[in-house]
PDB file of C-alpha atoms in Angstrom:
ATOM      1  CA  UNK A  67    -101.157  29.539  40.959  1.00 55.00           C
ATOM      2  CA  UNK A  68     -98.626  31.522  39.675  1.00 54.00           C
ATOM      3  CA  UNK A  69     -97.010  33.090  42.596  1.00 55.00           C
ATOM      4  CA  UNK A  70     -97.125  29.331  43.757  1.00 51.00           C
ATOM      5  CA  UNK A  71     -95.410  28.393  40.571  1.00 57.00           C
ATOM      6  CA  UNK A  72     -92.487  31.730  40.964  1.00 55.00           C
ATOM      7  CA  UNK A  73     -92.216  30.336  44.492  1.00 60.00           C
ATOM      8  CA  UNK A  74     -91.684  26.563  43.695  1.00 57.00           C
ATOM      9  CA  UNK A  75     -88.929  28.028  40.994  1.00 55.00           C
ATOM     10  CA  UNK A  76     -87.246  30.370  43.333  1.00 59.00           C
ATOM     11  CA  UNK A  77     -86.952  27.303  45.900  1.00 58.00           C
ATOM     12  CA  UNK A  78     -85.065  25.495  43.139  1.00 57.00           C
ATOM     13  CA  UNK A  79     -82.997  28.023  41.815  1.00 56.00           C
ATOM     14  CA  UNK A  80     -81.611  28.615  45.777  1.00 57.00           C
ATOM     15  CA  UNK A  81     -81.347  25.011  46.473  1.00 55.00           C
ATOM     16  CA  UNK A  82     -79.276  24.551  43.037  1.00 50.00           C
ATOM     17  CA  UNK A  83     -77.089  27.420  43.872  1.00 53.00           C
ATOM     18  CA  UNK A  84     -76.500  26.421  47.535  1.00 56.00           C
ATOM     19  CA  UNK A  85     -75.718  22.460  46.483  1.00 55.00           C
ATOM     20  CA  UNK A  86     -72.093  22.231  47.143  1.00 53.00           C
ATOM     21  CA  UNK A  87     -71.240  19.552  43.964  1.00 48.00           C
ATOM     22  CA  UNK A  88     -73.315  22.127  41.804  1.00 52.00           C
ATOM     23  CA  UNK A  89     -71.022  24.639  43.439  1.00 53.00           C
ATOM     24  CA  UNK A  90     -67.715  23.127  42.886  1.00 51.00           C
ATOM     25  CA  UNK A  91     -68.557  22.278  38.968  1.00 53.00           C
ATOM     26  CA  UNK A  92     -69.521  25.403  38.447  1.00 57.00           C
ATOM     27  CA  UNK A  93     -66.948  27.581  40.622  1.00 63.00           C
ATOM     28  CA  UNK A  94     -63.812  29.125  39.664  1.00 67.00           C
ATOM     29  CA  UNK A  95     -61.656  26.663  41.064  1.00 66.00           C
ATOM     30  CA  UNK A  96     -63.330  23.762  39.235  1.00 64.00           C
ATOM     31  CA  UNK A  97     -62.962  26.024  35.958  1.00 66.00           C
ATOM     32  CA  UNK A  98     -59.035  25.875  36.933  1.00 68.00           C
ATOM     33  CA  UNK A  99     -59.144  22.299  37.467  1.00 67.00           C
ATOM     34  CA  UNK A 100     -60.286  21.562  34.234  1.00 68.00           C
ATOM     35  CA  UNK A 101     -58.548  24.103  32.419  1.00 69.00           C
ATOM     36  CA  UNK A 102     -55.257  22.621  33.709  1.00 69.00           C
ATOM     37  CA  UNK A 103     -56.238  19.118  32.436  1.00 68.00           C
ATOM     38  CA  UNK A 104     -57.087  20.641  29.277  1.00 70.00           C
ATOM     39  CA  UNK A 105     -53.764  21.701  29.157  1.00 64.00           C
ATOM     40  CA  UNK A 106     -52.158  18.315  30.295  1.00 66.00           C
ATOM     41  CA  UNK A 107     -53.964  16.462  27.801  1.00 63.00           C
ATOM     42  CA  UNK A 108     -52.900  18.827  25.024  1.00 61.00           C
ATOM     43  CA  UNK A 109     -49.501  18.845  25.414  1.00 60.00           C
ATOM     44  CA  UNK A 110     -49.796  14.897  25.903  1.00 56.00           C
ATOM     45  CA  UNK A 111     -51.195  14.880  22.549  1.00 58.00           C
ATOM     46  CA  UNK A 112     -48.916  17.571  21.176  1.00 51.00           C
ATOM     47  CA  UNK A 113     -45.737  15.430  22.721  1.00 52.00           C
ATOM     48  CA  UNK A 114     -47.301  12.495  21.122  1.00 50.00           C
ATOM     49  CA  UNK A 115     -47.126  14.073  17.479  1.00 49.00           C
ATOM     50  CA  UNK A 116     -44.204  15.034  18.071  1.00 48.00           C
ATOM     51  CA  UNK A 117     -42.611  11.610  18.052  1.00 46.00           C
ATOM     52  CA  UNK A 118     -44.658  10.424  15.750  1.00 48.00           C
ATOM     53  CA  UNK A 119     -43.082  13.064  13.288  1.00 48.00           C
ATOM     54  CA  UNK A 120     -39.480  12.007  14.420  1.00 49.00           C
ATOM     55  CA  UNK A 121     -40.584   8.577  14.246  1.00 47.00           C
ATOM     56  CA  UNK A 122     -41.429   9.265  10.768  1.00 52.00           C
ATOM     57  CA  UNK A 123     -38.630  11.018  10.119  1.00 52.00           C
ATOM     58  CA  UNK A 124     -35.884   8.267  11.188  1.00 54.00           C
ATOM     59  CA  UNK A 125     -37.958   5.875   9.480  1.00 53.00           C
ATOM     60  CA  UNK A 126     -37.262   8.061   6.237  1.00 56.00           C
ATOM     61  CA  UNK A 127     -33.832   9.087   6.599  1.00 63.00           C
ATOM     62  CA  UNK A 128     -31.277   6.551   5.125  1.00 78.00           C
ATOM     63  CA  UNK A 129     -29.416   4.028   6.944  1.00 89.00           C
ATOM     64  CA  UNK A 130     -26.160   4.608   5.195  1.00 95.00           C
ATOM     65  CA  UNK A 131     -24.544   8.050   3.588  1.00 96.00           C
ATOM     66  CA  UNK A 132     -21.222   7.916   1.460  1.00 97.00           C
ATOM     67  CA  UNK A 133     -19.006  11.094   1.559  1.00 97.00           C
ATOM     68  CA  UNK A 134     -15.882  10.310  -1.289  1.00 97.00           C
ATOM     69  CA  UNK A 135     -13.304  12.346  -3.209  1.00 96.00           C
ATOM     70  CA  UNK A 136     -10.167  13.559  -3.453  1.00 95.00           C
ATOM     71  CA  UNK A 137      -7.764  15.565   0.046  1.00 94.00           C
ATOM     72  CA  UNK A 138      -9.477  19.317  -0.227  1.00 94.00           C
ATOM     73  CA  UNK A 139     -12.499  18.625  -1.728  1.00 94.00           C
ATOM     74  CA  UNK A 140     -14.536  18.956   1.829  1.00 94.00           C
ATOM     75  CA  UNK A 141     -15.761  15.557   2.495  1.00 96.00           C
ATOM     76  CA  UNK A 142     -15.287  16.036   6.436  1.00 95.00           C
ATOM     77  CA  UNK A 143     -17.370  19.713   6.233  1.00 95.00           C
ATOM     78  CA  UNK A 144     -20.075  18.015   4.575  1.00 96.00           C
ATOM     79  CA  UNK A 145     -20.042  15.053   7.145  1.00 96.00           C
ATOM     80  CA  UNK A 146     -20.226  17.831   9.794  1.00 95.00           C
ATOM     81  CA  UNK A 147     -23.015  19.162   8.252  1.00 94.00           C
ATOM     82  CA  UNK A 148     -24.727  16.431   7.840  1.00 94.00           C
ATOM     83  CA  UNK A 149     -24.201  16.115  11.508  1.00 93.00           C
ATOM     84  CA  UNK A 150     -25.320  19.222  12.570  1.00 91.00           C
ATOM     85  CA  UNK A 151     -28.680  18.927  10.480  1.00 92.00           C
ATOM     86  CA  UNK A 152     -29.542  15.334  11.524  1.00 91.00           C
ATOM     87  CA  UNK A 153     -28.318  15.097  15.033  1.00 89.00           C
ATOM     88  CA  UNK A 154     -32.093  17.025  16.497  1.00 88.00           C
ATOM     89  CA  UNK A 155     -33.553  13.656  15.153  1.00 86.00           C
ATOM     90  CA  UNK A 156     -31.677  10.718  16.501  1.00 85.00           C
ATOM     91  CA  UNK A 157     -31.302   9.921  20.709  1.00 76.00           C
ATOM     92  CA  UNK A 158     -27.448   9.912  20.494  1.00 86.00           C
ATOM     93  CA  UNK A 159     -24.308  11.047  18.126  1.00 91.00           C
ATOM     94  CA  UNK A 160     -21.049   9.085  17.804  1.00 94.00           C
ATOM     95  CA  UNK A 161     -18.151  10.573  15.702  1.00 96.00           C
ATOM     96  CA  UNK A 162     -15.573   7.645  14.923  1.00 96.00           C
ATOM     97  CA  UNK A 163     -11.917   8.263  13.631  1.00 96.00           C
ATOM     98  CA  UNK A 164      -8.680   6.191  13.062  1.00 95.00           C
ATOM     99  CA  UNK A 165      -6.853   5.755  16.544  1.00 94.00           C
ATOM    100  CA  UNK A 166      -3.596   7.004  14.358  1.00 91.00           C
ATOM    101  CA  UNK A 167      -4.976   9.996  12.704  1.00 91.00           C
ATOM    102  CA  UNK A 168      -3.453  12.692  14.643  1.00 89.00           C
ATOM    103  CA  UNK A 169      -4.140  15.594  12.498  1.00 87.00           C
ATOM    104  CA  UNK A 170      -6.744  17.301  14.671  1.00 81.00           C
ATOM    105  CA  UNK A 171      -3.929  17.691  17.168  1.00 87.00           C
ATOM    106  CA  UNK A 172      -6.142  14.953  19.765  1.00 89.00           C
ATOM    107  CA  UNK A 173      -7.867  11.748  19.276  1.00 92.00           C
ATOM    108  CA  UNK A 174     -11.298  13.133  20.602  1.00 92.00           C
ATOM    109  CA  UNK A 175     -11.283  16.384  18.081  1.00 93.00           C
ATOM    110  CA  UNK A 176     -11.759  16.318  14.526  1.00 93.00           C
ATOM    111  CA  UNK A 177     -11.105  18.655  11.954  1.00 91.00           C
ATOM    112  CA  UNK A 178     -11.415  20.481   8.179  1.00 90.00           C
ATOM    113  CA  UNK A 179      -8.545  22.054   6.104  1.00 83.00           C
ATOM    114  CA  UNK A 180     -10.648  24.878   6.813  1.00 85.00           C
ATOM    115  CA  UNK A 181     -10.053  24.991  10.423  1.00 85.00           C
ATOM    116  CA  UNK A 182     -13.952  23.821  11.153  1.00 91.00           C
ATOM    117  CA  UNK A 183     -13.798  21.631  14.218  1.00 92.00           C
ATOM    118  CA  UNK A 184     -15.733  19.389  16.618  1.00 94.00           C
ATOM    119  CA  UNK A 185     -14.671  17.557  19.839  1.00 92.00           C
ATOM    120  CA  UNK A 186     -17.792  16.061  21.581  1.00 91.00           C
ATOM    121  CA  UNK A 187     -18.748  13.195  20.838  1.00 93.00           C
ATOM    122  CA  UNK A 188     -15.563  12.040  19.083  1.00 95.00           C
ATOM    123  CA  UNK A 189     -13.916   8.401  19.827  1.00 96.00           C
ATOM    124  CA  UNK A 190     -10.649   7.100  18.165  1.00 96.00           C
ATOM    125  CA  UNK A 191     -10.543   3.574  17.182  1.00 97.00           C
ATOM    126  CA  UNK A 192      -8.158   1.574  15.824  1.00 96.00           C
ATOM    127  CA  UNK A 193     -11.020  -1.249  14.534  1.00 97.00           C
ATOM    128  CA  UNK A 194     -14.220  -0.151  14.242  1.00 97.00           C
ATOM    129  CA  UNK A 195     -15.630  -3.606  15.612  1.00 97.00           C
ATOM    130  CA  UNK A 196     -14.777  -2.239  19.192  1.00 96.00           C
ATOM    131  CA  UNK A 197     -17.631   0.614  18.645  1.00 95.00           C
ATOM    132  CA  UNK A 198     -20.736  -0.568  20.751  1.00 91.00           C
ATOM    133  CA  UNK A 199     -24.179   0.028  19.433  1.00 89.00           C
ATOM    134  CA  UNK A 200     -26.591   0.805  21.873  1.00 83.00           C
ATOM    135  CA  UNK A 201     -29.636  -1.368  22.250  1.00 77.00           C
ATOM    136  CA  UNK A 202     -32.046   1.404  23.950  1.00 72.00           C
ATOM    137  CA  UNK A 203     -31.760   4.221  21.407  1.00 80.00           C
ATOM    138  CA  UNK A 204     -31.136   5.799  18.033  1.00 88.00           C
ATOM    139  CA  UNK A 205     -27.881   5.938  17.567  1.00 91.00           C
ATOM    140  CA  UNK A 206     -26.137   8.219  14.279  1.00 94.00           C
ATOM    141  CA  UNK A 207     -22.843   7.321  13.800  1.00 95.00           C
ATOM    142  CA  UNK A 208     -20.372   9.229  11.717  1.00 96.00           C
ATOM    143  CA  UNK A 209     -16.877   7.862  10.748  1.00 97.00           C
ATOM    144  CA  UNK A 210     -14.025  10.226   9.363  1.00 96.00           C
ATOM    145  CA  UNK A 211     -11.329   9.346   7.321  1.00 95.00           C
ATOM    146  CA  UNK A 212     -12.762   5.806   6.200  1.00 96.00           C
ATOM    147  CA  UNK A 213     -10.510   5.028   3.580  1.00 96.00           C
ATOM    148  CA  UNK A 214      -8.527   3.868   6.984  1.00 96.00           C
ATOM    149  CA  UNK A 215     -10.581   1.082   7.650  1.00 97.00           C
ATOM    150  CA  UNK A 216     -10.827  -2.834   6.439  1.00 96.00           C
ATOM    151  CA  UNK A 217     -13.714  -4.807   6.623  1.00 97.00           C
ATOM    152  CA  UNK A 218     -14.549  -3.545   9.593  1.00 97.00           C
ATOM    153  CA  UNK A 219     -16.267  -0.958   8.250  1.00 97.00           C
ATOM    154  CA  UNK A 220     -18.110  -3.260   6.348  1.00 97.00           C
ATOM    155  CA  UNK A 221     -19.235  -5.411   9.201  1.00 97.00           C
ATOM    156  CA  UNK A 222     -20.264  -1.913  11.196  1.00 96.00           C
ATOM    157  CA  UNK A 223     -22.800  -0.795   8.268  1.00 96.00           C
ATOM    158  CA  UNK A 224     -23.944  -5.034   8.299  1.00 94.00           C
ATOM    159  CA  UNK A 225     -24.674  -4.581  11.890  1.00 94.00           C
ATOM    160  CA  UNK A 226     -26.388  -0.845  12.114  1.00 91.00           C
ATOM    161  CA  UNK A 227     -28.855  -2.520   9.199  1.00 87.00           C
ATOM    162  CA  UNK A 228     -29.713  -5.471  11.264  1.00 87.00           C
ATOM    163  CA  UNK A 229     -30.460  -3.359  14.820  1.00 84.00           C
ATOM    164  CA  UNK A 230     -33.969  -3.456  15.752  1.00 77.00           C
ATOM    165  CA  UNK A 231     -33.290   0.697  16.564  1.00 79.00           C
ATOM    166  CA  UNK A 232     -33.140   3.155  13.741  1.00 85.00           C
ATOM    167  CA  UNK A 233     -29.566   3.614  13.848  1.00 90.00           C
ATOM    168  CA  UNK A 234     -27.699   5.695  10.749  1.00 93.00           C
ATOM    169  CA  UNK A 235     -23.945   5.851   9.209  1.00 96.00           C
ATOM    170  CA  UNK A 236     -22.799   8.351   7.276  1.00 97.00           C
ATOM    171  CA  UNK A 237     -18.889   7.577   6.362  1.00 98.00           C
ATOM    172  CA  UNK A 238     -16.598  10.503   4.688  1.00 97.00           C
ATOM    173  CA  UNK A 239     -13.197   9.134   3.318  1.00 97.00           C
ATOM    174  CA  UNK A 240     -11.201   9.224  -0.192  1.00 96.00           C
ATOM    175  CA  UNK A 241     -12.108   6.623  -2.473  1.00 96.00           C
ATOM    176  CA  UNK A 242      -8.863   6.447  -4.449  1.00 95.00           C
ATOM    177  CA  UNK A 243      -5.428   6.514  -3.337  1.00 93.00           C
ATOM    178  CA  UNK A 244      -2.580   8.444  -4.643  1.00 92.00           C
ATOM    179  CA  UNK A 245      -2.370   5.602  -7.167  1.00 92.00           C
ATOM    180  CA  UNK A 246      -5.915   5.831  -8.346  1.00 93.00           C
ATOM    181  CA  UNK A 247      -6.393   2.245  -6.614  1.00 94.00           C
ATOM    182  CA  UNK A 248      -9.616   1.673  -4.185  1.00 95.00           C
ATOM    183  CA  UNK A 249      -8.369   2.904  -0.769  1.00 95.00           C
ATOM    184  CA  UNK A 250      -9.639   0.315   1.805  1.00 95.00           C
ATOM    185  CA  UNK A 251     -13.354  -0.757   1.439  1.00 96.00           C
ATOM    186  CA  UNK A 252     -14.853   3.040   0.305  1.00 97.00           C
ATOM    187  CA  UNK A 253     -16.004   2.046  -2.837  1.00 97.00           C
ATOM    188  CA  UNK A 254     -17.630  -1.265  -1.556  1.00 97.00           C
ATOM    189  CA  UNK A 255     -19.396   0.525   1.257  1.00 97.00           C
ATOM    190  CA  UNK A 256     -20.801   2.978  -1.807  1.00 97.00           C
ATOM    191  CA  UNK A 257     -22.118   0.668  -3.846  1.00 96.00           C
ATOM    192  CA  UNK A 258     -24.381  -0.702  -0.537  1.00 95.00           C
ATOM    193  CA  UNK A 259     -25.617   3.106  -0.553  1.00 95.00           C
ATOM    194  CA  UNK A 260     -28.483   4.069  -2.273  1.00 95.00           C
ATOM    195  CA  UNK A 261     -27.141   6.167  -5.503  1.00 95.00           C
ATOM    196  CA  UNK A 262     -29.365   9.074  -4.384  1.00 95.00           C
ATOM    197  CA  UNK A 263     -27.115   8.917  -0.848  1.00 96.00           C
ATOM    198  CA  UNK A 264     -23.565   8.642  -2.282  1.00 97.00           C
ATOM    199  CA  UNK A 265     -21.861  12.139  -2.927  1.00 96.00           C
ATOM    200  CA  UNK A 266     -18.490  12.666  -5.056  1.00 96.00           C
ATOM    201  CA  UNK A 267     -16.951  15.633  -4.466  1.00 96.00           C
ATOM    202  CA  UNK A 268     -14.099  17.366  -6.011  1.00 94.00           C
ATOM    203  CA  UNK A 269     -11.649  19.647  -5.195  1.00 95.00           C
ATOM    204  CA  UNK A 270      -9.710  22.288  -7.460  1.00 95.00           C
ATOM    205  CA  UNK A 271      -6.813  21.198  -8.969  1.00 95.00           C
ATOM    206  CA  UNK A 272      -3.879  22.953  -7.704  1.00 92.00           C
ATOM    207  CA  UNK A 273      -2.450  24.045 -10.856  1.00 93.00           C
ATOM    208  CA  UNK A 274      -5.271  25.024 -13.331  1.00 94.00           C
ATOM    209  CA  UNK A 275      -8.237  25.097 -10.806  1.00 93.00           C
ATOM    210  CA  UNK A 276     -10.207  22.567 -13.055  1.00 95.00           C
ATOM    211  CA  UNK A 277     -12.085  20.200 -11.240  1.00 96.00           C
ATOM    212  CA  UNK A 278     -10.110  17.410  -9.485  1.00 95.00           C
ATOM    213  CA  UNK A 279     -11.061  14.289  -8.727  1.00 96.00           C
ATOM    214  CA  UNK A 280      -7.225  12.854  -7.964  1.00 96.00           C
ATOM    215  CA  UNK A 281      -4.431  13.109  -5.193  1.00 94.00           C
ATOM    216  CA  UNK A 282      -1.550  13.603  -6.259  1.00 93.00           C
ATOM    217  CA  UNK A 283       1.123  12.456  -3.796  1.00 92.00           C
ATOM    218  CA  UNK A 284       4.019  14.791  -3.684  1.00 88.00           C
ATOM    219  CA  UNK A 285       6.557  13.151  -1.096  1.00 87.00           C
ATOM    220  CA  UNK A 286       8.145  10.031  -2.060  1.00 85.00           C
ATOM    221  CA  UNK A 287       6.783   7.309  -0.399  1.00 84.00           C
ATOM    222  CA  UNK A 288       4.973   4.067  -1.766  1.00 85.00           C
ATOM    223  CA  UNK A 289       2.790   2.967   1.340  1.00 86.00           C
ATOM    224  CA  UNK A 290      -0.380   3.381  -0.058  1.00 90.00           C
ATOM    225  CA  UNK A 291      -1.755   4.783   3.932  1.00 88.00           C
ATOM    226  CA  UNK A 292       0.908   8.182   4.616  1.00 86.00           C
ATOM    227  CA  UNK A 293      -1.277  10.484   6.912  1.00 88.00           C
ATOM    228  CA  UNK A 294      -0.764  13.710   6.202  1.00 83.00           C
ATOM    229  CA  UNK A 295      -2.046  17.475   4.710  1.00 83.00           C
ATOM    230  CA  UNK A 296      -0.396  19.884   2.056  1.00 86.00           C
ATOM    231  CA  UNK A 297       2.778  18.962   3.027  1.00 87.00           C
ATOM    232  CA  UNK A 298       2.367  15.374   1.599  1.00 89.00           C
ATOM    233  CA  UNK A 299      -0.566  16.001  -0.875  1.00 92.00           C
ATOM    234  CA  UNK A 300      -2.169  17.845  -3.931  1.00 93.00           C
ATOM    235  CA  UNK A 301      -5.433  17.633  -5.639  1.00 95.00           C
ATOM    236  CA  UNK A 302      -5.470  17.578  -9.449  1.00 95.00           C
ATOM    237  CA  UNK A 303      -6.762  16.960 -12.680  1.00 95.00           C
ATOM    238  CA  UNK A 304      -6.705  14.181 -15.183  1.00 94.00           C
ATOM    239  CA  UNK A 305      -4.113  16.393 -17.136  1.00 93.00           C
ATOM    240  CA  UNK A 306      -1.675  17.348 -13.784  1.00 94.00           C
ATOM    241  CA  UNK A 307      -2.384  14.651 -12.262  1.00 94.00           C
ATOM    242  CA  UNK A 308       1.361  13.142 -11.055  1.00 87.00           C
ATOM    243  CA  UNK A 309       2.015   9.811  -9.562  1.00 82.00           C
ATOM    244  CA  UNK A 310       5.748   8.821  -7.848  1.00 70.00           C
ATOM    245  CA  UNK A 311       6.621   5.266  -9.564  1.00 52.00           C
ATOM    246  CA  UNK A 312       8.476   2.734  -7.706  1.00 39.00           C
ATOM    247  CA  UNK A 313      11.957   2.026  -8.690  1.00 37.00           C
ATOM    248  CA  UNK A 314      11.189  -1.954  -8.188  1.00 37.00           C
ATOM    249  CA  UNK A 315       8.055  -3.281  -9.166  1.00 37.00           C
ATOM    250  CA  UNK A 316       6.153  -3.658  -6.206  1.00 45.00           C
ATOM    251  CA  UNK A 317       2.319  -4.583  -5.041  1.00 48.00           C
ATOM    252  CA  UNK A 318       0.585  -1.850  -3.251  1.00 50.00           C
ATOM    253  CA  UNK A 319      -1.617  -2.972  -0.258  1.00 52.00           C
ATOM    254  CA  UNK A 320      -5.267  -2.341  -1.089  1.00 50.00           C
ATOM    255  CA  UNK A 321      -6.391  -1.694   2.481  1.00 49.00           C
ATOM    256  CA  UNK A 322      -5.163  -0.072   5.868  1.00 48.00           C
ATOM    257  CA  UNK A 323      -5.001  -4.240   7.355  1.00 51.00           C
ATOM    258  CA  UNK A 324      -2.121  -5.070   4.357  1.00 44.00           C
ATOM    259  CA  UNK A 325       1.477  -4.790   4.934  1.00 38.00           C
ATOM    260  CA  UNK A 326       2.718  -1.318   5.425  1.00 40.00           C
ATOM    261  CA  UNK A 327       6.160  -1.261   3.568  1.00 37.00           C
ATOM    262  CA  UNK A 328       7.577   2.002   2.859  1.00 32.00           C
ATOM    263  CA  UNK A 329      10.179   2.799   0.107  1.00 33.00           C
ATOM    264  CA  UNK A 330      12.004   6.034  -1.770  1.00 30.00           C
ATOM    265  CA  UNK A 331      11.054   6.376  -5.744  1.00 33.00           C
ATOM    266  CA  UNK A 332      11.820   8.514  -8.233  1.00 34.00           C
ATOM    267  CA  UNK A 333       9.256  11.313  -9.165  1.00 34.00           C
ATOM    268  CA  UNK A 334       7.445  11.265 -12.652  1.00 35.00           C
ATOM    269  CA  UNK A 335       4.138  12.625 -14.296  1.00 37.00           C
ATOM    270  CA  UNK A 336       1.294  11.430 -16.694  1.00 39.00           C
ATOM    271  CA  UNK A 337      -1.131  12.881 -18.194  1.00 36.00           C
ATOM    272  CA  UNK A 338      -2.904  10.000 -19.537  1.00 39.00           C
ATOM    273  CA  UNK A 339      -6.053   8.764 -17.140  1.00 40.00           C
ATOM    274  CA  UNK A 340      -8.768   6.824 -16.885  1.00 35.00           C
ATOM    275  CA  UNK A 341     -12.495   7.855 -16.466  1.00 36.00           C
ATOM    276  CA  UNK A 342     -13.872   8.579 -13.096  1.00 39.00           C
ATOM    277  CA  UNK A 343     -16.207   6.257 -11.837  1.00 36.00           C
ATOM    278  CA  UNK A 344     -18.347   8.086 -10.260  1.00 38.00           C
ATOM    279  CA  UNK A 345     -19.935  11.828 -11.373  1.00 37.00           C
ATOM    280  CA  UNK A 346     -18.373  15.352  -9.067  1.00 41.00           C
ATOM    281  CA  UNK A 347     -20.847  17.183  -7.991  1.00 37.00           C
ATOM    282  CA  UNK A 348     -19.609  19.747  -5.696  1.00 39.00           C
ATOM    283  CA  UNK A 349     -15.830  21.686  -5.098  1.00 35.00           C
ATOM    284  CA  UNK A 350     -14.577  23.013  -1.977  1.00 35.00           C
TER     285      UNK A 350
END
C-alpha cells in the first residue's frame, strides 16, 4: 500500500510540474510579470499621493499675498522669492508688470536694486484686465510694481477668488507715495489679505540708517506716478523724511488712471509725521 501510495504521489507531483498554467504561474517569467505590475501599481499609488499632497497644499496656500513699503526696502526680492518657493506647486507662473515700467531695460524682464533678475514668464500690461486666467490649470500670478495699477487690480484679485482652479496673487508695490498718500489701490488690496499674508517692509534711511518706512522724492516734480531709481528717490525716516511742496495748491491724483499733470516746486523738509499704519518687519 505504500509504494502504491509513493507512486500515486509521484504521478501528481510530475503531472503538477509538467501542467503548463502551473508552469507559467510559477516560472520566472510570470515572477517578472507580476513584479512589473507590482511596480506599476506602486508608482500609480505613489503618483496618486503625490497630488493629493499638492492638492493639499494649494488648498492651504493663500489666495492673495501683499508685498508693501518704501523704494529699497526689497519688496520685488521677496516677490521673487516667493516665486521661486511656490512655483513647484502650481501648473503655471505669470509675472505681470506696468507696460511703462522700463527699468529692467525690457518689458519681459524684471528686476531688484540689487541686480536680481527674471525674464520668463514676464508680460507687460498696461491694464491688468487684459491678463487671461486659464480655465484648465493652477495658475500663480505675481504683479510688480502695483502701486501702478487702478481698480484693475482690484477686479484681478475679485476674479482669481471666484475661479473654480486654485489660482494665487501675490502683488509687491509701495503703499505710499512720495507724499505719504495711498499710491493706487495697495492699501485696499491689503486690507482683502489675510493680516498673517500682508508684509511691510522697510528700508534704511539714507541718512541715519534708522528704519524707513517713507520715500522721499528728491527731483522736483508733483505727479504723484515719476518712474524712476536713486536718481529720483530716497528712503527715510520720520525725522529726514523731505517732501517737495507745490508752489500752487494743487490736488494730487490718488491713482495711476487720474490726470498726470506735472509741475516744478520748490524743495523743503519736515520732520513732523504721522504714524505708520502698518508694523516693518524686515530691511533690505
Amino acid at each position: 500500500m505504500q509504494c502504491v501510495r509513493a507512486r500515486k504521489a509521484n504521478d501528481q507531483s510530475n503531472s503538477i510540474a509538467r501542467c503548463p498554467v502551473r508552469q507559467a504561474i510559477g516560472g520566472p517569467k510570470a515572477r517578472k510579470v507580476m513584479t512589473g505590475m507590482i511596480g506599476r501599481v506602486g508608482a500609480s499609488l505613489a503618483r496618486n499621493v503625490r497630488q493629493d499632497a499638492r492638492l493639499q497644499q494649494l488648498q492651504a496656500a493663500p489666495r492673495l499675498r501683499v508685498i508693501m513699503g518704501p523704494m529699497f526696502s526689497g519688496k520685488t526680492s521677496r516677490l521673487l522669492q516667493l516665486l521661486e518657493d511656490l512655483e513647484p506647486q502650481f501648473g503655471r507662473c505669470l509675472v505681470a508688470k506696468w507696460s511703462e515700467d522700463l527699468r529692467a531695460g525690457s518689458l519681459s524682464a524684471v528686476s531688484t536694486h540689487t541686480g536680481k533678475r527674471r525674464t520668463s514668464d514676464v508680460h507687460a500690461f498696461a491694464s491688468l484686465d487684459d491678463l487671461e486666467l486659464p480655465g484648465h490649470q493652477n495658475l500663480l500670478v505675481a504683479v510688480d510694481e502695483g502701486q501702478f495699477f487702478g481698480d484693475d487690480l482690484l477686479r484681478l484679485h475679485d476674479r482669481i477668488v471666484r475661479a473654480e482652479q486654485h489660482h494665487a496673487l501675490i502683488v509687491a508695490g509701495l503703499d505710499l507715495d512720495f507724499r505719504k498718500n495711498p499710491f493706487g489701490r495697495m492699501l485696499d488690496l491689503a486690507d482683502r489679505a489675510d493680516p498673517t499674508n500682508v508684509e511691510t517692509l522697510a528700508a534704511q534711511c539714507h541718512i541715519c540708517g534708522a528704519a524707513a518706512p517713507f520715500t522721499s522724492r528728491i527731483v522736483h516734480s508733483a505727479n504723484q506716478v515719476l518712474v524712476g531709481g536713486a536718481e529720483s528717490y530716497q528712503p527715510t525716516c520720520a525725522e529726514h523724511y523731505c517732501c517737495p511742496e507745490a508752489e500752487k495748491a494743487q490736488e494730487v491724483p490718488k491713482s495711476p488712471d487720474s490726470s498726470r499733470q506735472t509741475f516744478h516746486s520748490s524743495s523743503s523738509c519736515s520732520s513732523e509725521d504721522r504714524k505708520h499704519r502698518r508694523s516693518m518687519i524686515h530691511f533690505n
